[in-house]
mmCIF file of C-alpha atoms in Angstrom:
data_model
loop_
_atom_site.group_PDB
_atom_site.id
_atom_site.type_symbol
_atom_site.label_atom_id
_atom_site.label_comp_id
_atom_site.label_asym_id
_atom_site.label_seq_id
_atom_site.Cartn_x
_atom_site.Cartn_y
_atom_site.Cartn_z
ATOM 1 C CA UNK A 1 14.823 -21.822 1.363
ATOM 2 C CA UNK A 2 12.637 -20.155 3.919
ATOM 3 C CA UNK A 3 13.193 -18.784 7.393
ATOM 4 C CA UNK A 4 12.802 -21.339 10.222
ATOM 5 C CA UNK A 5 9.621 -20.820 12.209
ATOM 6 C CA UNK A 6 11.369 -20.023 15.498
ATOM 7 C CA UNK A 7 13.628 -17.478 13.757
ATOM 8 C CA UNK A 8 10.658 -15.914 12.001
ATOM 9 C CA UNK A 9 8.793 -15.633 15.310
ATOM 10 C CA UNK A 10 11.783 -13.960 16.964
ATOM 11 C CA UNK A 11 12.155 -11.439 14.119
ATOM 12 C CA UNK A 12 8.444 -10.796 13.941
ATOM 13 C CA UNK A 13 8.218 -10.192 17.723
ATOM 14 C CA UNK A 14 11.201 -7.838 17.570
ATOM 15 C CA UNK A 15 9.799 -5.850 14.641
ATOM 16 C CA UNK A 16 6.375 -5.773 16.318
ATOM 17 C CA UNK A 17 7.827 -4.462 19.556
ATOM 18 C CA UNK A 18 9.989 -1.786 17.917
ATOM 19 C CA UNK A 19 7.760 -0.600 15.106
ATOM 20 C CA UNK A 20 4.262 -1.934 15.812
ATOM 21 C CA UNK A 21 4.329 -3.483 12.362
ATOM 22 C CA UNK A 22 2.928 -6.986 12.512
ATOM 23 C CA UNK A 23 4.465 -9.571 10.189
ATOM 24 C CA UNK A 24 2.040 -12.292 9.219
ATOM 25 C CA UNK A 25 3.354 -15.845 8.644
ATOM 26 C CA UNK A 26 3.095 -15.374 4.861
ATOM 27 C CA UNK A 27 5.678 -12.590 5.191
ATOM 28 C CA UNK A 28 8.313 -15.270 5.665
ATOM 29 C CA UNK A 29 9.578 -14.507 2.155
ATOM 30 C CA UNK A 30 9.895 -10.829 3.090
ATOM 31 C CA UNK A 31 12.029 -11.600 6.146
ATOM 32 C CA UNK A 32 14.283 -13.647 3.913
ATOM 33 C CA UNK A 33 14.444 -11.039 1.144
ATOM 34 C CA UNK A 34 15.129 -8.137 3.503
ATOM 35 C CA UNK A 35 17.526 -9.819 5.913
ATOM 36 C CA UNK A 36 19.736 -11.878 3.604
ATOM 37 C CA UNK A 37 21.597 -8.772 2.347
ATOM 38 C CA UNK A 38 22.173 -7.736 5.972
ATOM 39 C CA UNK A 39 23.374 -11.256 6.862
ATOM 40 C CA UNK A 40 25.833 -11.052 3.967
ATOM 41 C CA UNK A 41 27.035 -7.562 4.964
ATOM 42 C CA UNK A 42 27.688 -8.769 8.494
ATOM 43 C CA UNK A 43 29.680 -11.740 7.202
ATOM 44 C CA UNK A 44 27.248 -14.232 8.719
ATOM 45 C CA UNK A 45 26.205 -17.511 7.119
ATOM 46 C CA UNK A 46 22.447 -17.461 7.629
ATOM 47 C CA UNK A 47 19.420 -15.766 9.128
ATOM 48 C CA UNK A 48 19.709 -18.390 11.883
ATOM 49 C CA UNK A 49 23.102 -16.928 12.811
ATOM 50 C CA UNK A 50 21.649 -13.451 12.818
ATOM 51 C CA UNK A 51 18.912 -14.500 15.226
ATOM 52 C CA UNK A 52 21.506 -16.120 17.510
ATOM 53 C CA UNK A 53 23.391 -12.788 17.613
ATOM 54 C CA UNK A 54 20.164 -10.926 18.318
ATOM 55 C CA UNK A 55 19.319 -13.286 21.166
ATOM 56 C CA UNK A 56 22.771 -12.784 22.713
ATOM 57 C CA UNK A 57 22.147 -9.005 22.604
ATOM 58 C CA UNK A 58 25.864 -8.296 22.251
ATOM 59 C CA UNK A 59 25.359 -5.594 19.669
ATOM 60 C CA UNK A 60 22.509 -3.177 20.393
ATOM 61 C CA UNK A 61 22.726 -1.622 16.949
ATOM 62 C CA UNK A 62 21.907 -4.971 15.385
ATOM 63 C CA UNK A 63 18.276 -4.795 16.509
ATOM 64 C CA UNK A 64 17.934 -1.372 14.921
ATOM 65 C CA UNK A 65 19.486 -2.602 11.683
ATOM 66 C CA UNK A 66 17.080 -5.532 11.510
ATOM 67 C CA UNK A 67 14.047 -3.362 12.259
ATOM 68 C CA UNK A 68 15.136 -0.831 9.659
ATOM 69 C CA UNK A 69 15.698 -3.513 7.024
ATOM 70 C CA UNK A 70 12.242 -4.917 7.722
ATOM 71 C CA UNK A 71 10.335 -1.649 7.738
ATOM 72 C CA UNK A 72 11.847 0.837 5.302
ATOM 73 C CA UNK A 73 10.507 1.385 1.821
ATOM 74 C CA UNK A 74 7.437 -0.626 2.690
ATOM 75 C CA UNK A 75 5.281 1.366 0.370
ATOM 76 C CA UNK A 76 2.165 0.648 -1.578
ATOM 77 C CA UNK A 77 -0.750 2.455 -3.193
ATOM 78 C CA UNK A 78 -3.536 3.546 -0.855
ATOM 79 C CA UNK A 79 -1.542 1.972 1.967
ATOM 80 C CA UNK A 80 -3.788 0.973 4.897
ATOM 81 C CA UNK A 81 -6.731 2.498 3.007
ATOM 82 C CA UNK A 82 -8.354 4.092 6.115
ATOM 83 C CA UNK A 83 -6.520 7.452 5.906
ATOM 84 C CA UNK A 84 -7.629 7.794 2.296
ATOM 85 C CA UNK A 85 -11.229 7.150 3.323
ATOM 86 C CA UNK A 86 -10.830 9.836 5.994
ATOM 87 C CA UNK A 87 -9.510 12.205 3.332
ATOM 88 C CA UNK A 88 -12.319 11.425 0.904
ATOM 89 C CA UNK A 89 -15.247 11.357 3.309
ATOM 90 C CA UNK A 90 -14.173 13.803 5.995
ATOM 91 C CA UNK A 91 -11.222 16.071 5.364
ATOM 92 C CA UNK A 92 -11.647 17.161 1.737
ATOM 93 C CA UNK A 93 -15.400 17.894 1.990
ATOM 94 C CA UNK A 94 -14.576 19.992 5.082
ATOM 95 C CA UNK A 95 -11.766 21.863 3.274
ATOM 96 C CA UNK A 96 -13.996 22.601 0.296
ATOM 97 C CA UNK A 97 -16.204 24.566 2.672
ATOM 98 C CA UNK A 98 -13.564 26.092 4.916
ATOM 99 C CA UNK A 99 -11.197 27.162 2.124
ATOM 100 C CA UNK A 100 -13.895 28.542 -0.139
ATOM 101 C CA UNK A 101 -12.391 32.020 0.023
ATOM 102 C CA UNK A 102 -8.782 31.153 -0.729
ATOM 103 C CA UNK A 103 -9.916 28.418 -3.116
ATOM 104 C CA UNK A 104 -6.843 26.313 -2.526
ATOM 105 C CA UNK A 105 -5.890 23.013 -0.927
ATOM 106 C CA UNK A 106 -2.364 22.042 0.046
ATOM 107 C CA UNK A 107 -1.420 18.491 1.009
ATOM 108 C CA UNK A 108 2.075 17.420 2.026
ATOM 109 C CA UNK A 109 3.353 13.849 1.982
ATOM 110 C CA UNK A 110 6.212 14.403 4.416
ATOM 111 C CA UNK A 111 7.996 11.074 3.898
ATOM 112 C CA UNK A 112 7.017 10.561 0.303
ATOM 113 C CA UNK A 113 9.417 7.697 -0.494
ATOM 114 C CA UNK A 114 8.928 6.625 -4.119
ATOM 115 C CA UNK A 115 5.726 8.638 -4.496
ATOM 116 C CA UNK A 116 2.903 6.123 -4.154
ATOM 117 C CA UNK A 117 1.235 7.920 -1.234
ATOM 118 C CA UNK A 118 1.109 11.315 -2.931
ATOM 119 C CA UNK A 119 0.011 9.873 -6.275
ATOM 120 C CA UNK A 120 -2.712 7.922 -4.454
ATOM 121 C CA UNK A 121 -3.923 11.217 -2.948
ATOM 122 C CA UNK A 122 -3.809 12.879 -6.395
ATOM 123 C CA UNK A 123 -5.850 10.089 -7.992
ATOM 124 C CA UNK A 124 -8.346 10.166 -5.125
ATOM 125 C CA UNK A 125 -8.884 13.940 -5.501
ATOM 126 C CA UNK A 126 -9.134 13.695 -9.276
ATOM 127 C CA UNK A 127 -11.663 10.852 -9.283
ATOM 128 C CA UNK A 128 -13.811 11.920 -6.324
ATOM 129 C CA UNK A 129 -14.026 15.724 -6.431
ATOM 130 C CA UNK A 130 -14.618 18.495 -8.932
ATOM 131 C CA UNK A 131 -11.825 20.923 -8.122
ATOM 132 C CA UNK A 132 -12.208 23.077 -11.212
ATOM 133 C CA UNK A 133 -10.994 26.575 -10.368
ATOM 134 C CA UNK A 134 -9.209 25.408 -7.206
ATOM 135 C CA UNK A 135 -5.472 25.663 -6.763
ATOM 136 C CA UNK A 136 -4.404 22.230 -5.590
ATOM 137 C CA UNK A 137 -0.825 21.889 -4.362
ATOM 138 C CA UNK A 138 0.192 18.286 -3.693
ATOM 139 C CA UNK A 139 3.819 17.949 -2.735
ATOM 140 C CA UNK A 140 6.082 15.307 -1.295
ATOM 141 C CA UNK A 141 9.433 15.454 0.463
ATOM 142 C CA UNK A 142 11.822 12.743 1.479
ATOM 143 C CA UNK A 143 15.173 12.503 3.185
ATOM 144 C CA UNK A 144 16.617 10.434 0.348
ATOM 145 C CA UNK A 145 17.425 12.238 -2.890
ATOM 146 C CA UNK A 146 17.506 8.818 -4.563
ATOM 147 C CA UNK A 147 13.846 8.057 -3.855
ATOM 148 C CA UNK A 148 12.869 11.653 -4.705
ATOM 149 C CA UNK A 149 14.503 11.177 -8.111
ATOM 150 C CA UNK A 150 12.585 7.944 -8.613
ATOM 151 C CA UNK A 151 9.315 9.543 -7.521
ATOM 152 C CA UNK A 152 9.845 12.314 -10.075
ATOM 153 C CA UNK A 153 10.170 9.811 -12.925
ATOM 154 C CA UNK A 154 6.774 8.274 -12.130
ATOM 155 C CA UNK A 155 8.124 4.871 -13.236
ATOM 156 C CA UNK A 156 6.968 1.759 -11.423
ATOM 157 C CA UNK A 157 7.618 -1.933 -12.017
ATOM 158 C CA UNK A 158 4.858 -4.503 -12.424
ATOM 159 C CA UNK A 159 5.598 -5.634 -8.856
ATOM 160 C CA UNK A 160 5.074 -2.079 -7.623
ATOM 161 C CA UNK A 161 1.815 -1.397 -9.465
ATOM 162 C CA UNK A 162 0.479 -4.695 -8.123
ATOM 163 C CA UNK A 163 0.677 -3.345 -4.570
ATOM 164 C CA UNK A 164 -2.792 -2.006 -3.916
ATOM 165 C CA UNK A 165 -3.335 0.101 -7.027
ATOM 166 C CA UNK A 166 -6.910 -0.548 -8.207
ATOM 167 C CA UNK A 167 -6.795 -1.758 -11.805
ATOM 168 C CA UNK A 168 -9.251 0.918 -12.955
ATOM 169 C CA UNK A 169 -6.747 3.567 -11.817
ATOM 170 C CA UNK A 170 -3.841 1.707 -13.426
ATOM 171 C CA UNK A 171 -5.664 1.818 -16.745
ATOM 172 C CA UNK A 172 -6.683 5.459 -16.357
ATOM 173 C CA UNK A 173 -3.477 7.039 -15.076
ATOM 174 C CA UNK A 174 -0.577 4.858 -16.241
ATOM 175 C CA UNK A 175 1.029 3.995 -19.526
ATOM 176 C CA UNK A 176 3.260 1.107 -20.418
ATOM 177 C CA UNK A 177 6.984 1.912 -20.646
ATOM 178 C CA UNK A 178 8.839 -1.234 -21.679
ATOM 179 C CA UNK A 179 8.271 -3.669 -18.835
ATOM 180 C CA UNK A 180 7.391 -0.835 -16.453
ATOM 181 C CA UNK A 181 4.450 1.504 -16.037
ATOM 182 C CA UNK A 182 4.740 5.251 -15.972
ATOM 183 C CA UNK A 183 2.310 7.747 -14.489
ATOM 184 C CA UNK A 184 0.804 9.764 -17.338
ATOM 185 C CA UNK A 185 1.408 13.467 -17.788
ATOM 186 C CA UNK A 186 -1.978 14.378 -16.313
ATOM 187 C CA UNK A 187 -1.192 12.596 -13.051
ATOM 188 C CA UNK A 188 2.417 13.723 -12.838
ATOM 189 C CA UNK A 189 1.434 17.346 -13.381
ATOM 190 C CA UNK A 190 -0.650 17.207 -10.179
ATOM 191 C CA UNK A 191 2.322 16.507 -7.899
ATOM 192 C CA UNK A 192 5.866 17.622 -7.118
ATOM 193 C CA UNK A 193 8.665 16.050 -5.102
ATOM 194 C CA UNK A 194 11.643 17.586 -3.313
ATOM 195 C CA UNK A 195 14.412 16.426 -1.035
ATOM 196 C CA UNK A 196 14.108 17.566 2.569
ATOM 197 C CA UNK A 197 15.282 16.186 5.895
ATOM 198 C CA UNK A 198 12.649 16.535 8.633
ATOM 199 C CA UNK A 199 15.391 16.977 11.211
ATOM 200 C CA UNK A 200 17.253 19.585 9.160
ATOM 201 C CA UNK A 201 16.187 23.050 7.985
ATOM 202 C CA UNK A 202 12.700 23.057 6.480
ATOM 203 C CA UNK A 203 11.978 24.401 3.024
ATOM 204 C CA UNK A 204 8.235 23.909 3.439
ATOM 205 C CA UNK A 205 6.191 26.965 4.399
ATOM 206 C CA UNK A 206 2.613 27.039 5.664
ATOM 207 C CA UNK A 207 -0.273 26.968 5.529
ATOM 208 C CA UNK A 208 -0.602 23.270 4.711
ATOM 209 C CA UNK A 209 -4.077 21.791 5.090
ATOM 210 C CA UNK A 210 -3.104 18.161 5.534
ATOM 211 C CA UNK A 211 0.199 16.489 6.345
ATOM 212 C CA UNK A 212 0.713 12.758 5.856
ATOM 213 C CA UNK A 213 3.577 11.565 8.055
ATOM 214 C CA UNK A 214 3.058 7.858 8.435
ATOM 215 C CA UNK A 215 5.425 5.372 10.052
ATOM 216 C CA UNK A 216 8.251 7.864 10.307
ATOM 217 C CA UNK A 217 8.130 9.095 13.913
ATOM 218 C CA UNK A 218 8.784 5.533 15.084
ATOM 219 C CA UNK A 219 12.405 6.015 14.057
ATOM 220 C CA UNK A 220 12.984 9.044 16.288
ATOM 221 C CA UNK A 221 13.430 9.490 20.019
ATOM 222 C CA UNK A 222 10.874 11.492 21.948
ATOM 223 C CA UNK A 223 12.708 14.843 21.781
ATOM 224 C CA UNK A 224 12.995 14.680 18.007
ATOM 225 C CA UNK A 225 9.367 13.557 17.746
ATOM 226 C CA UNK A 226 8.314 16.555 19.832
ATOM 227 C CA UNK A 227 10.372 18.964 17.728
ATOM 228 C CA UNK A 228 8.930 17.637 14.457
ATOM 229 C CA UNK A 229 5.350 17.664 15.762
ATOM 230 C CA UNK A 230 5.767 21.254 17.043
ATOM 231 C CA UNK A 231 7.240 22.379 13.751
ATOM 232 C CA UNK A 232 4.423 20.696 11.836
ATOM 233 C CA UNK A 233 1.936 22.496 14.064
ATOM 234 C CA UNK A 234 3.435 25.797 12.926
ATOM 235 C CA UNK A 235 2.926 25.033 9.213
ATOM 236 C CA UNK A 236 -0.474 23.322 9.421
ATOM 237 C CA UNK A 237 -3.392 25.653 8.638
ATOM 238 C CA UNK A 238 -5.921 26.398 11.394
ATOM 239 C CA UNK A 239 -8.167 23.337 11.715
ATOM 240 C CA UNK A 240 -5.819 21.355 9.462
ATOM 241 C CA UNK A 241 -4.933 17.725 9.876
ATOM 242 C CA UNK A 242 -1.950 15.522 10.578
ATOM 243 C CA UNK A 243 -2.224 11.898 9.465
ATOM 244 C CA UNK A 244 0.118 9.521 11.288
ATOM 245 C CA UNK A 245 0.661 5.758 10.938
ATOM 246 C CA UNK A 246 -1.891 3.438 12.519
ATOM 247 C CA UNK A 247 0.371 2.693 15.475
ATOM 248 C CA UNK A 248 1.504 6.286 16.045
ATOM 249 C CA UNK A 249 0.157 8.987 18.329
ATOM 250 C CA UNK A 250 0.859 12.524 19.521
ATOM 251 C CA UNK A 251 -0.413 11.670 23.002
ATOM 252 C CA UNK A 252 2.230 11.954 25.664
ATOM 253 C CA UNK A 253 4.497 13.891 23.294
ATOM 254 C CA UNK A 254 2.703 17.153 22.510
ATOM 255 C CA UNK A 255 -0.777 18.453 23.311
ATOM 256 C CA UNK A 256 -1.319 20.689 20.291
ATOM 257 C CA UNK A 257 -3.322 18.124 18.319
ATOM 258 C CA UNK A 258 -6.705 16.651 18.996
ATOM 259 C CA UNK A 259 -7.357 13.043 17.937
ATOM 260 C CA UNK A 260 -10.533 12.748 15.864
ATOM 261 C CA UNK A 261 -12.071 9.779 14.080
ATOM 262 C CA UNK A 262 -13.117 10.400 10.498
ATOM 263 C CA UNK A 263 -14.580 7.590 8.382
ATOM 264 C CA UNK A 264 -13.225 5.043 10.868
ATOM 265 C CA UNK A 265 -9.688 6.405 10.798
ATOM 266 C CA UNK A 266 -7.900 8.223 13.597
ATOM 267 C CA UNK A 267 -6.397 11.526 12.454
ATOM 268 C CA UNK A 268 -4.999 14.481 14.406
ATOM 269 C CA UNK A 269 -6.562 17.913 14.108
ATOM 270 C CA UNK A 270 -4.489 20.964 14.893
ATOM 271 C CA UNK A 271 -5.540 22.662 18.126
ATOM 272 C CA UNK A 272 -5.206 26.438 18.378
ATOM 273 C CA UNK A 273 -3.122 27.764 21.243
ATOM 274 C CA UNK B 1 -14.582 -17.125 2.413
ATOM 275 C CA UNK B 2 -14.091 -19.500 -0.469
ATOM 276 C CA UNK B 3 -11.726 -19.039 -3.425
ATOM 277 C CA UNK B 4 -11.588 -20.866 -6.732
ATOM 278 C CA UNK B 5 -8.062 -20.842 -8.145
ATOM 279 C CA UNK B 6 -7.996 -21.279 -11.914
ATOM 280 C CA UNK B 7 -4.570 -21.829 -13.467
ATOM 281 C CA UNK B 8 -3.091 -24.544 -15.664
ATOM 282 C CA UNK B 9 0.141 -24.472 -13.646
ATOM 283 C CA UNK B 10 -0.037 -26.679 -10.586
ATOM 284 C CA UNK B 11 2.880 -24.752 -9.051
ATOM 285 C CA UNK B 12 1.064 -21.440 -9.446
ATOM 286 C CA UNK B 13 -2.137 -22.906 -7.985
ATOM 287 C CA UNK B 14 -0.113 -24.081 -5.013
ATOM 288 C CA UNK B 15 1.438 -20.614 -4.464
ATOM 289 C CA UNK B 16 -1.959 -18.915 -4.611
ATOM 290 C CA UNK B 17 -3.523 -21.574 -2.398
ATOM 291 C CA UNK B 18 -0.909 -20.990 0.305
ATOM 292 C CA UNK B 19 -1.438 -17.226 0.223
ATOM 293 C CA UNK B 20 -5.208 -17.323 0.534
ATOM 294 C CA UNK B 21 -5.411 -20.226 2.996
ATOM 295 C CA UNK B 22 -3.034 -18.267 5.248
ATOM 296 C CA UNK B 23 -5.674 -15.530 5.214
ATOM 297 C CA UNK B 24 -8.363 -17.993 6.257
ATOM 298 C CA UNK B 25 -9.853 -18.913 2.888
ATOM 299 C CA UNK B 26 -11.036 -22.356 1.890
ATOM 300 C CA UNK B 27 -10.007 -23.172 -1.675
ATOM 301 C CA UNK B 28 -10.826 -25.206 -4.713
ATOM 302 C CA UNK B 29 -8.744 -25.502 -7.872
ATOM 303 C CA UNK B 30 -9.354 -25.817 -11.591
ATOM 304 C CA UNK B 31 -6.836 -26.322 -14.413
ATOM 305 C CA UNK B 32 -8.777 -24.374 -17.046
ATOM 306 C CA UNK B 33 -11.922 -22.314 -17.593
ATOM 307 C CA UNK B 34 -14.158 -25.285 -18.355
ATOM 308 C CA UNK B 35 -13.129 -27.059 -15.149
ATOM 309 C CA UNK B 36 -13.833 -23.823 -13.297
ATOM 310 C CA UNK B 37 -17.364 -23.596 -14.711
ATOM 311 C CA UNK B 38 -17.975 -27.203 -13.691
ATOM 312 C CA UNK B 39 -16.678 -26.501 -10.176
ATOM 313 C CA UNK B 40 -18.909 -23.433 -9.757
ATOM 314 C CA UNK B 41 -21.944 -25.354 -11.028
ATOM 315 C CA UNK B 42 -21.249 -28.109 -8.528
ATOM 316 C CA UNK B 43 -20.920 -25.565 -5.728
ATOM 317 C CA UNK B 44 -20.378 -24.111 -3.276
ATOM 318 C CA UNK B 45 -20.121 -20.863 -5.243
ATOM 319 C CA UNK B 46 -16.809 -19.138 -4.546
ATOM 320 C CA UNK B 47 -16.589 -15.599 -3.180
ATOM 321 C CA UNK B 48 -13.724 -14.986 -5.564
ATOM 322 C CA UNK B 49 -12.090 -16.617 -8.586
ATOM 323 C CA UNK B 50 -8.377 -16.024 -9.170
ATOM 324 C CA UNK B 51 -8.028 -16.506 -12.911
ATOM 325 C CA UNK B 52 -5.031 -17.034 -15.162
ATOM 326 C CA UNK B 53 -5.463 -15.821 -18.749
ATOM 327 C CA UNK B 54 -3.647 -18.340 -20.938
ATOM 328 C CA UNK B 55 -5.006 -21.825 -20.322
ATOM 329 C CA UNK B 56 -5.985 -24.741 -22.581
ATOM 330 C CA UNK B 57 -9.653 -25.655 -23.354
ATOM 331 C CA UNK B 58 -11.161 -22.367 -22.090
ATOM 332 C CA UNK B 59 -8.980 -19.352 -21.360
ATOM 333 C CA UNK B 60 -9.411 -16.828 -18.566
ATOM 334 C CA UNK B 61 -11.084 -14.158 -20.667
ATOM 335 C CA UNK B 62 -13.638 -16.695 -21.926
ATOM 336 C CA UNK B 63 -14.207 -17.810 -18.349
ATOM 337 C CA UNK B 64 -14.854 -14.228 -17.174
ATOM 338 C CA UNK B 65 -17.303 -13.725 -20.058
ATOM 339 C CA UNK B 66 -19.054 -17.026 -19.283
ATOM 340 C CA UNK B 67 -19.398 -16.277 -15.560
ATOM 341 C CA UNK B 68 -20.717 -12.769 -16.241
ATOM 342 C CA UNK B 69 -23.343 -14.238 -18.597
ATOM 343 C CA UNK B 70 -24.917 -16.103 -15.651
ATOM 344 C CA UNK B 71 -26.996 -13.721 -13.485
ATOM 345 C CA UNK B 72 -27.026 -16.219 -10.598
ATOM 346 C CA UNK B 73 -23.225 -15.844 -10.384
ATOM 347 C CA UNK B 74 -23.229 -12.057 -10.214
ATOM 348 C CA UNK B 75 -21.896 -12.047 -6.646
ATOM 349 C CA UNK B 76 -18.717 -13.881 -7.593
ATOM 350 C CA UNK B 77 -15.730 -11.521 -7.700
ATOM 351 C CA UNK B 78 -13.349 -12.168 -10.576
ATOM 352 C CA UNK B 79 -9.666 -11.310 -10.316
ATOM 353 C CA UNK B 80 -7.237 -11.972 -13.148
ATOM 354 C CA UNK B 81 -3.770 -13.185 -12.102
ATOM 355 C CA UNK B 82 -1.787 -13.257 -15.306
ATOM 356 C CA UNK B 83 1.345 -12.365 -17.248
ATOM 357 C CA UNK B 84 -0.842 -10.470 -19.744
ATOM 358 C CA UNK B 85 0.202 -6.948 -18.833
ATOM 359 C CA UNK B 86 -0.536 -4.885 -21.940
ATOM 360 C CA UNK B 87 -2.898 -1.993 -21.384
ATOM 361 C CA UNK B 88 -5.281 -3.254 -24.091
ATOM 362 C CA UNK B 89 -5.497 -6.716 -22.547
ATOM 363 C CA UNK B 90 -6.241 -5.317 -19.096
ATOM 364 C CA UNK B 91 -9.022 -3.166 -20.560
ATOM 365 C CA UNK B 92 -10.453 -6.218 -22.379
ATOM 366 C CA UNK B 93 -10.582 -8.187 -19.135
ATOM 367 C CA UNK B 94 -12.282 -5.303 -17.304
ATOM 368 C CA UNK B 95 -14.767 -4.843 -20.143
ATOM 369 C CA UNK B 96 -15.589 -8.557 -19.965
ATOM 370 C CA UNK B 97 -16.358 -8.184 -16.254
ATOM 371 C CA UNK B 98 -13.166 -8.787 -14.266
ATOM 372 C CA UNK B 99 -13.052 -6.726 -11.058
ATOM 373 C CA UNK B 100 -9.351 -6.688 -10.342
ATOM 374 C CA UNK B 101 -6.068 -7.602 -11.926
ATOM 375 C CA UNK B 102 -2.731 -8.841 -10.624
ATOM 376 C CA UNK B 103 0.220 -8.969 -12.980
ATOM 377 C CA UNK B 104 2.616 -11.930 -12.732
ATOM 378 C CA UNK B 105 5.148 -12.052 -11.218
ATOM 379 C CA UNK B 106 3.695 -10.840 -7.941
ATOM 380 C CA UNK B 107 4.539 -10.913 -4.242
ATOM 381 C CA UNK B 108 2.053 -12.424 -1.767
ATOM 382 C CA UNK B 109 1.377 -8.875 -0.531
ATOM 383 C CA UNK B 110 -0.052 -7.974 -3.928
ATOM 384 C CA UNK B 111 -2.789 -10.595 -3.542
ATOM 385 C CA UNK B 112 -3.494 -9.497 0.037
ATOM 386 C CA UNK B 113 -3.631 -5.810 -0.997
ATOM 387 C CA UNK B 114 -6.081 -6.525 -3.808
ATOM 388 C CA UNK B 115 -8.318 -8.694 -1.618
ATOM 389 C CA UNK B 116 -8.319 -5.854 0.884
ATOM 390 C CA UNK B 117 -9.346 -3.377 -1.832
ATOM 391 C CA UNK B 118 -12.173 -5.703 -2.815
ATOM 392 C CA UNK B 119 -13.329 -5.983 0.795
ATOM 393 C CA UNK B 120 -12.601 -9.711 0.680
ATOM 394 C CA UNK B 121 -10.141 -10.113 3.519
ATOM 395 C CA UNK B 122 -11.623 -12.557 6.018
ATOM 396 C CA UNK B 123 -12.169 -11.212 9.520
ATOM 397 C CA UNK B 124 -8.957 -11.278 11.540
ATOM 398 C CA UNK B 125 -6.727 -11.055 8.450
ATOM 399 C CA UNK B 126 -4.970 -7.738 7.868
ATOM 400 C CA UNK B 127 -3.434 -6.144 4.825
#
């Protein structure tokens, strides 16, 4: 069974409009996999029924539920690639010069989900730079204690390691654990994960050199976005960077960041006040 | 972009064909390593071969070794798509000259992600 073309188009337009995530036609399977549980929860018979309800716009929360089902936990290794190129070619070389006195680098994955983003950063630093003698603090936080617990185990299924992890890194940093793969001790010792809600009290203290906060702000209204961006500004080190999702911006929300393009990727540099 | 899909399962070839044609690839198919060699010799040379491991006549590892032995085929990217998921097997495939590796079962995104890593996503296609 697959999702009818007209239904797929409706869902894909809705998700595109609300999250700026574009669903290609081959994501038909994903629409089915993500929305069938929701269809069942709502006591509906099919995705067709769900689309009919969406079109009637009787229940405003339904759109949000669909968008959330389609966009959450969409995580892969080196996701979107560009920010990692910016890190490798622009940000880290700059930090190695700027932080030469304190000899430390701190990077925060502020919606770390099951850990792929932070582990990708750890592997990138380990394979591309000689950081002998440097204190490197790579930490992730997430709202969900469940995903934090999973991230801490370093266990990933075959399906998960398939998602964008270069095979040379799979061989170098992962071991087989039954049918799964587990990050080896060397890789796991480079990172730490903790539970933290971005809209609750923060346990993270500055200075942080780089914050990755991708595809998270889209879920918040403008006041919450502003509060989070202001609070991030207070923990980011002078000249430090904020990396947002490809469709996200600080423009029109706060003016304490300056958009800069590094290695073809747009990142946001902290402006001093 | 042109892909050669090498798998003895017609169903698997069909799944892979749909994924890469959706991205804008043209495709060709072979049921084993020997058929793949014949297809490459006949041309046009593929940009990438998606290669199963366990096949009759000539298996995927033998195919990778055979392709890498031909200097005129050095620009062909080789990606294993296989149930062989043991560390040692992956290392063997890489040592023989495979560039990337997808473990079955996989989602279509896995193929797209790997093509993106390899710089082999046709223009207009996005990971």
